[in-house]
Amino acid sequence: GQSLEQPSEVTAVEGAIVQINCTYQTSGFYGLSWYQQHDGGAPTFLSYNALDGLEETGRFSSFLSRSDSYGYLLLQELQMKDSASYFCAVLSGGYQKVTFGTGTKLQVIP
Amino acid sequence: EADIYQTPRYLVIGTGKKITLECSQTMGHDKMYWYQQDPGMELHLIHYSYGVNSTEKGDLSSESTVSRIRTEHFPLTLESARPSHTSQYLCASSEFNPADRNPNYGYTFGSGTRLTVV
């Protein structure tokens, strides 16, 4: 089967940097995605890593190590609006099924 | 501007009623998905489709059914709603092709339908 683990909650100060980790177990791995979801809203796609290394998109960066079955999302210059849940998601299998992690609730405090 | 639309946004319905949750996308994506999510919890895949006349059950057992007669439309039906069906239902679509050398993969989600069965 497939499983993903990420911390349930993280608290960080406005303007700081926070890293949200994700470890996974899966077969037929294609890549790791990250999604942001505000309370009551729909998930929004943030990033996708198919290869090892760091992908940067503005204040957000995502990292993947396939050999370690590990990735993380890095948020820099935190803003209050970054308070949300962040889900890692594994794309795997012959028909591109996505399995979501349990989500990390990020609270940004002043 | 949303490219994937779900209706209704909120629905309160009595036990035993039949309901259909609508999902339409204008992006021409072949792949569409239905997820169920309780507040603050993870997303569970309940149905997916890789194209017209193709539907499969997901990882979470569900008493709902889906159809895919047109590429853009992927409705979900509950024949007899029960309180245990109370949840948020999220529809998504994608165009991911594993043959792409530099895939920019991502799901586009609709705004969701928050269903309450009383």
mmCIF file of C-alpha atoms in Angstrom:
data_model
loop_
_atom_site.group_PDB
_atom_site.id
_atom_site.type_symbol
_atom_site.label_atom_id
_atom_site.label_comp_id
_atom_site.label_asym_id
_atom_site.label_seq_id
_atom_site.Cartn_x
_atom_site.Cartn_y
_atom_site.Cartn_z
ATOM 1 C CA GLY A 1 0.000 0.000 0.000
ATOM 2 C CA GLN A 2 0.877 3.632 0.161
ATOM 3 C CA SER A 3 1.460 5.806 3.195
ATOM 4 C CA LEU A 4 2.620 9.340 3.812
ATOM 5 C CA GLU A 5 3.657 10.960 7.074
ATOM 6 C CA GLN A 6 3.818 14.633 7.858
ATOM 7 C CA PRO A 7 3.567 16.586 11.119
ATOM 8 C CA SER A 8 0.030 17.428 12.149
ATOM 9 C CA GLU A 9 0.711 20.996 13.274
ATOM 10 C CA VAL A 10 3.451 23.598 12.951
ATOM 11 C CA THR A 11 3.561 27.107 14.395
ATOM 12 C CA ALA A 12 5.924 29.791 13.080
ATOM 13 C CA VAL A 13 6.421 33.520 13.409
ATOM 14 C CA GLU A 14 5.581 35.991 10.681
ATOM 15 C CA GLY A 15 8.648 36.732 8.571
ATOM 16 C CA ALA A 16 10.393 33.515 9.534
ATOM 17 C CA ILE A 17 11.142 30.350 7.554
ATOM 18 C CA VAL A 18 9.355 27.057 8.120
ATOM 19 C CA GLN A 19 9.976 23.576 6.740
ATOM 20 C CA ILE A 20 7.248 20.933 6.503
ATOM 21 C CA ASN A 21 8.553 17.401 6.063
ATOM 22 C CA CYS A 22 6.956 14.473 4.332
ATOM 23 C CA THR A 23 8.054 10.849 4.221
ATOM 24 C CA TYR A 24 6.342 8.318 2.042
ATOM 25 C CA GLN A 25 6.143 4.644 1.204
ATOM 26 C CA THR A 26 4.824 3.687 -2.184
ATOM 27 C CA SER A 27 5.414 1.580 -5.254
ATOM 28 C CA GLY A 28 5.630 2.913 -8.784
ATOM 29 C CA PHE A 29 6.617 6.380 -7.586
ATOM 30 C CA TYR A 30 6.407 9.220 -10.112
ATOM 31 C CA GLY A 31 6.707 12.323 -7.977
ATOM 32 C CA LEU A 32 5.733 14.338 -4.934
ATOM 33 C CA SER A 33 3.318 17.276 -4.952
ATOM 34 C CA TRP A 34 2.386 19.880 -2.399
ATOM 35 C CA TYR A 35 -1.004 21.541 -1.950
ATOM 36 C CA GLN A 36 -2.236 24.411 0.197
ATOM 37 C CA GLN A 37 -5.725 24.469 1.618
ATOM 38 C CA HIS A 38 -7.252 27.299 3.610
ATOM 39 C CA ASP A 39 -10.073 26.506 6.025
ATOM 40 C CA GLY A 40 -13.265 25.918 4.091
ATOM 41 C CA GLY A 41 -11.489 26.153 0.753
ATOM 42 C CA ALA A 42 -10.292 23.792 -1.920
ATOM 43 C CA PRO A 43 -6.688 22.538 -2.202
ATOM 44 C CA THR A 44 -4.452 24.604 -4.450
ATOM 45 C CA PHE A 45 -1.506 23.053 -6.248
ATOM 46 C CA LEU A 46 1.853 24.497 -5.140
ATOM 47 C CA SER A 47 4.621 22.361 -6.583
ATOM 48 C CA TYR A 48 5.668 19.045 -8.051
ATOM 49 C CA ASN A 49 9.016 17.268 -7.801
ATOM 50 C CA ALA A 50 9.790 14.321 -10.023
ATOM 51 C CA LEU A 51 13.567 14.499 -9.682
ATOM 52 C CA ASP A 52 15.859 14.872 -6.704
ATOM 53 C CA GLY A 53 16.643 18.397 -5.678
ATOM 54 C CA LEU A 54 15.098 21.716 -4.902
ATOM 55 C CA GLU A 55 12.406 23.469 -6.917
ATOM 56 C CA GLU A 56 11.823 27.139 -6.142
ATOM 57 C CA THR A 57 8.676 29.126 -6.845
ATOM 58 C CA GLY A 58 8.751 32.533 -5.238
ATOM 59 C CA ARG A 59 8.642 32.238 -1.463
ATOM 60 C CA PHE A 60 7.937 28.523 -1.656
ATOM 61 C CA SER A 61 10.471 25.789 -2.387
ATOM 62 C CA SER A 62 10.043 22.048 -2.486
ATOM 63 C CA PHE A 63 12.690 19.370 -2.133
ATOM 64 C CA LEU A 64 12.739 15.684 -2.992
ATOM 65 C CA SER A 65 15.105 12.829 -2.206
ATOM 66 C CA ARG A 66 13.882 9.708 -3.965
ATOM 67 C CA SER A 67 16.486 7.499 -2.323
ATOM 68 C CA ASP A 68 15.274 8.575 1.123
ATOM 69 C CA SER A 69 11.563 8.639 0.187
ATOM 70 C CA TYR A 70 11.500 12.101 1.678
ATOM 71 C CA GLY A 71 10.548 15.586 0.703
ATOM 72 C CA TYR A 72 9.846 18.926 2.273
ATOM 73 C CA LEU A 73 8.130 22.202 1.591
ATOM 74 C CA LEU A 74 10.005 25.334 2.597
ATOM 75 C CA LEU A 75 8.124 28.568 3.138
ATOM 76 C CA GLN A 76 10.148 31.749 3.455
ATOM 77 C CA GLU A 77 9.212 35.243 4.622
ATOM 78 C CA LEU A 78 6.084 33.861 6.229
ATOM 79 C CA GLN A 79 2.947 35.942 5.986
ATOM 80 C CA MET A 80 -0.242 35.666 7.998
ATOM 81 C CA LYS A 81 -2.074 34.521 4.870
ATOM 82 C CA ASP A 82 0.183 31.446 4.758
ATOM 83 C CA SER A 83 -1.775 30.031 7.712
ATOM 84 C CA ALA A 84 -3.385 26.985 6.127
ATOM 85 C CA SER A 85 -3.100 23.225 5.860
ATOM 86 C CA TYR A 86 -0.384 21.844 3.627
ATOM 87 C CA PHE A 87 -0.667 18.394 2.087
ATOM 88 C CA CYS A 88 2.034 16.358 0.459
ATOM 89 C CA ALA A 89 0.784 13.986 -2.194
ATOM 90 C CA VAL A 90 2.429 11.087 -3.968
ATOM 91 C CA LEU A 91 1.796 10.386 -7.611
ATOM 92 C CA SER A 92 2.273 6.719 -8.300
ATOM 93 C CA GLY A 93 1.007 3.685 -10.087
ATOM 94 C CA GLY A 94 0.369 2.963 -13.696
ATOM 95 C CA TYR A 95 -2.494 5.402 -13.971
ATOM 96 C CA GLN A 96 -1.252 8.386 -12.054
ATOM 97 C CA LYS A 97 -3.205 8.034 -8.866
ATOM 98 C CA VAL A 98 -2.510 10.633 -6.229
ATOM 99 C CA THR A 99 -2.491 9.749 -2.548
ATOM 100 C CA PHE A 100 -2.617 12.632 -0.113
ATOM 101 C CA GLY A 101 -0.934 12.852 3.263
ATOM 102 C CA THR A 102 -2.827 13.712 6.427
ATOM 103 C CA GLY A 103 -1.912 17.377 6.158
ATOM 104 C CA THR A 104 0.072 19.819 8.288
ATOM 105 C CA LYS A 105 -1.792 22.725 9.810
ATOM 106 C CA LEU A 106 0.497 25.757 9.759
ATOM 107 C CA GLN A 107 -0.275 28.618 12.076
ATOM 108 C CA VAL A 108 1.606 31.847 11.482
ATOM 109 C CA ILE A 109 1.684 34.119 14.525
ATOM 110 C CA PRO A 110 2.647 37.798 14.721
ATOM 111 C CA GLU B 1 -11.348 32.490 -12.526
ATOM 112 C CA ALA B 2 -12.318 28.891 -11.848
ATOM 113 C CA ASP B 3 -11.921 26.364 -14.632
ATOM 114 C CA ILE B 4 -13.650 23.601 -12.698
ATOM 115 C CA TYR B 5 -17.085 24.158 -11.294
ATOM 116 C CA GLN B 6 -19.000 22.322 -8.617
ATOM 117 C CA THR B 7 -22.623 22.780 -7.708
ATOM 118 C CA PRO B 8 -24.217 23.129 -5.312
ATOM 119 C CA ARG B 9 -21.716 24.793 -2.971
ATOM 120 C CA TYR B 10 -23.750 23.804 0.094
ATOM 121 C CA LEU B 11 -26.528 21.217 0.405
ATOM 122 C CA VAL B 12 -28.652 20.127 3.334
ATOM 123 C CA ILE B 13 -30.835 17.135 2.550
ATOM 124 C CA GLY B 14 -32.954 14.597 4.364
ATOM 125 C CA THR B 15 -32.084 10.945 4.895
ATOM 126 C CA GLY B 16 -33.090 8.682 2.037
ATOM 127 C CA LYS B 17 -33.062 11.339 -0.655
ATOM 128 C CA LYS B 18 -31.281 10.885 -3.957
ATOM 129 C CA ILE B 19 -28.770 13.602 -4.796
ATOM 130 C CA THR B 20 -26.384 14.393 -7.620
ATOM 131 C CA LEU B 21 -23.341 16.566 -7.132
ATOM 132 C CA GLU B 22 -22.281 18.290 -10.327
ATOM 133 C CA CYS B 23 -18.745 18.825 -11.554
ATOM 134 C CA SER B 24 -17.719 20.388 -14.848
ATOM 135 C CA GLN B 25 -14.363 21.525 -16.190
ATOM 136 C CA THR B 26 -13.527 23.643 -19.213
ATOM 137 C CA MET B 27 -9.866 22.684 -19.553
ATOM 138 C CA GLY B 28 -10.355 19.595 -21.696
ATOM 139 C CA HIS B 29 -8.696 17.369 -19.098
ATOM 140 C CA ASP B 30 -9.146 13.647 -19.589
ATOM 141 C CA LYS B 31 -8.593 12.743 -15.950
ATOM 142 C CA MET B 32 -11.140 13.630 -13.297
ATOM 143 C CA TYR B 33 -11.459 12.665 -9.651
ATOM 144 C CA TRP B 34 -13.808 12.831 -6.680
ATOM 145 C CA TYR B 35 -12.401 13.189 -3.176
ATOM 146 C CA GLN B 36 -14.171 13.132 0.165
ATOM 147 C CA GLN B 37 -12.777 15.241 2.986
ATOM 148 C CA ASP B 38 -13.995 15.732 6.538
ATOM 149 C CA PRO B 39 -13.023 19.051 8.211
ATOM 150 C CA GLY B 40 -9.338 19.154 9.082
ATOM 151 C CA MET B 41 -8.746 15.691 7.727
ATOM 152 C CA GLU B 42 -7.033 14.154 4.717
ATOM 153 C CA LEU B 43 -8.533 13.720 1.281
ATOM 154 C CA HIS B 44 -9.801 10.283 0.318
ATOM 155 C CA LEU B 45 -10.199 9.268 -3.312
ATOM 156 C CA ILE B 46 -13.649 7.801 -3.916
ATOM 157 C CA HIS B 47 -13.907 7.754 -7.730
ATOM 158 C CA TYR B 48 -11.798 8.576 -10.752
ATOM 159 C CA SER B 49 -12.033 8.612 -14.515
ATOM 160 C CA TYR B 50 -9.415 8.652 -17.251
ATOM 161 C CA GLY B 51 -11.767 9.571 -20.024
ATOM 162 C CA VAL B 52 -15.244 9.218 -21.466
ATOM 163 C CA ASN B 53 -16.975 5.983 -20.422
ATOM 164 C CA SER B 54 -14.120 5.197 -18.017
ATOM 165 C CA THR B 55 -14.830 5.169 -14.273
ATOM 166 C CA GLU B 56 -13.143 3.419 -11.375
ATOM 167 C CA LYS B 57 -13.660 3.201 -7.639
ATOM 168 C CA GLY B 58 -11.032 4.826 -5.480
ATOM 169 C CA ASP B 59 -9.346 3.856 -2.261
ATOM 170 C CA LEU B 60 -12.231 4.739 0.050
ATOM 171 C CA SER B 61 -15.339 2.628 -0.152
ATOM 172 C CA SER B 62 -18.260 4.765 -1.118
ATOM 173 C CA GLU B 63 -21.942 4.174 -1.724
ATOM 174 C CA SER B 64 -21.924 6.771 -4.457
ATOM 175 C CA THR B 65 -21.729 6.245 -8.212
ATOM 176 C CA VAL B 66 -20.288 8.358 -11.020
ATOM 177 C CA SER B 67 -20.647 8.659 -14.762
ATOM 178 C CA ARG B 68 -18.501 10.150 -17.523
ATOM 179 C CA ILE B 69 -20.540 10.607 -20.676
ATOM 180 C CA ARG B 70 -18.795 13.809 -21.711
ATOM 181 C CA THR B 71 -15.206 14.847 -21.148
ATOM 182 C CA GLU B 72 -16.147 17.974 -19.284
ATOM 183 C CA HIS B 73 -18.765 16.496 -16.964
ATOM 184 C CA PHE B 74 -18.277 14.082 -14.035
ATOM 185 C CA PRO B 75 -21.329 13.971 -11.745
ATOM 186 C CA LEU B 76 -21.487 12.004 -8.514
ATOM 187 C CA THR B 77 -24.775 10.457 -7.328
ATOM 188 C CA LEU B 78 -25.922 9.207 -3.956
ATOM 189 C CA GLU B 79 -28.999 7.033 -4.404
ATOM 190 C CA SER B 80 -30.048 7.218 -0.754
ATOM 191 C CA ALA B 81 -28.335 9.781 1.427
ATOM 192 C CA ARG B 82 -27.481 8.959 5.038
ATOM 193 C CA PRO B 83 -26.044 11.066 7.882
ATOM 194 C CA SER B 84 -22.735 9.194 7.463
ATOM 195 C CA HIS B 85 -22.446 10.828 4.025
ATOM 196 C CA THR B 86 -22.125 14.246 5.637
ATOM 197 C CA SER B 87 -18.787 15.572 4.384
ATOM 198 C CA GLN B 88 -17.133 17.829 1.826
ATOM 199 C CA TYR B 89 -16.885 16.442 -1.686
ATOM 200 C CA LEU B 90 -14.128 17.809 -3.902
ATOM 201 C CA CYS B 91 -13.878 17.314 -7.638
ATOM 202 C CA ALA B 92 -10.530 17.653 -9.430
ATOM 203 C CA SER B 93 -9.095 17.272 -12.894
ATOM 204 C CA SER B 94 -5.620 16.922 -14.381
ATOM 205 C CA GLU B 95 -3.783 16.520 -17.635
ATOM 206 C CA PHE B 96 -0.735 14.732 -16.331
ATOM 207 C CA ASN B 97 0.985 12.517 -18.861
ATOM 208 C CA PRO B 98 3.850 10.384 -17.481
ATOM 209 C CA ALA B 99 5.384 10.365 -20.942
ATOM 210 C CA ASP B 100 6.093 14.083 -20.601
ATOM 211 C CA ARG B 101 9.790 14.607 -20.019
ATOM 212 C CA ASN B 102 9.172 17.722 -17.961
ATOM 213 C CA PRO B 103 5.740 17.261 -16.484
ATOM 214 C CA ASN B 104 4.194 20.164 -14.652
ATOM 215 C CA TYR B 105 1.753 18.066 -12.799
ATOM 216 C CA GLY B 106 -1.029 19.323 -10.629
ATOM 217 C CA TYR B 107 -4.653 18.780 -9.870
ATOM 218 C CA THR B 108 -7.093 21.630 -10.282
ATOM 219 C CA PHE B 109 -9.789 21.403 -7.641
ATOM 220 C CA GLY B 110 -13.287 22.753 -7.661
ATOM 221 C CA SER B 111 -14.598 24.730 -4.704
ATOM 222 C CA GLY B 112 -16.277 21.668 -3.272
ATOM 223 C CA THR B 113 -19.767 20.729 -2.156
ATOM 224 C CA ARG B 114 -20.374 20.710 1.556
ATOM 225 C CA LEU B 115 -23.083 18.108 2.107
ATOM 226 C CA THR B 116 -25.105 17.716 5.302
ATOM 227 C CA VAL B 117 -27.563 14.857 5.605
ATOM 228 C CA VAL B 118 -30.078 15.240 8.415
#
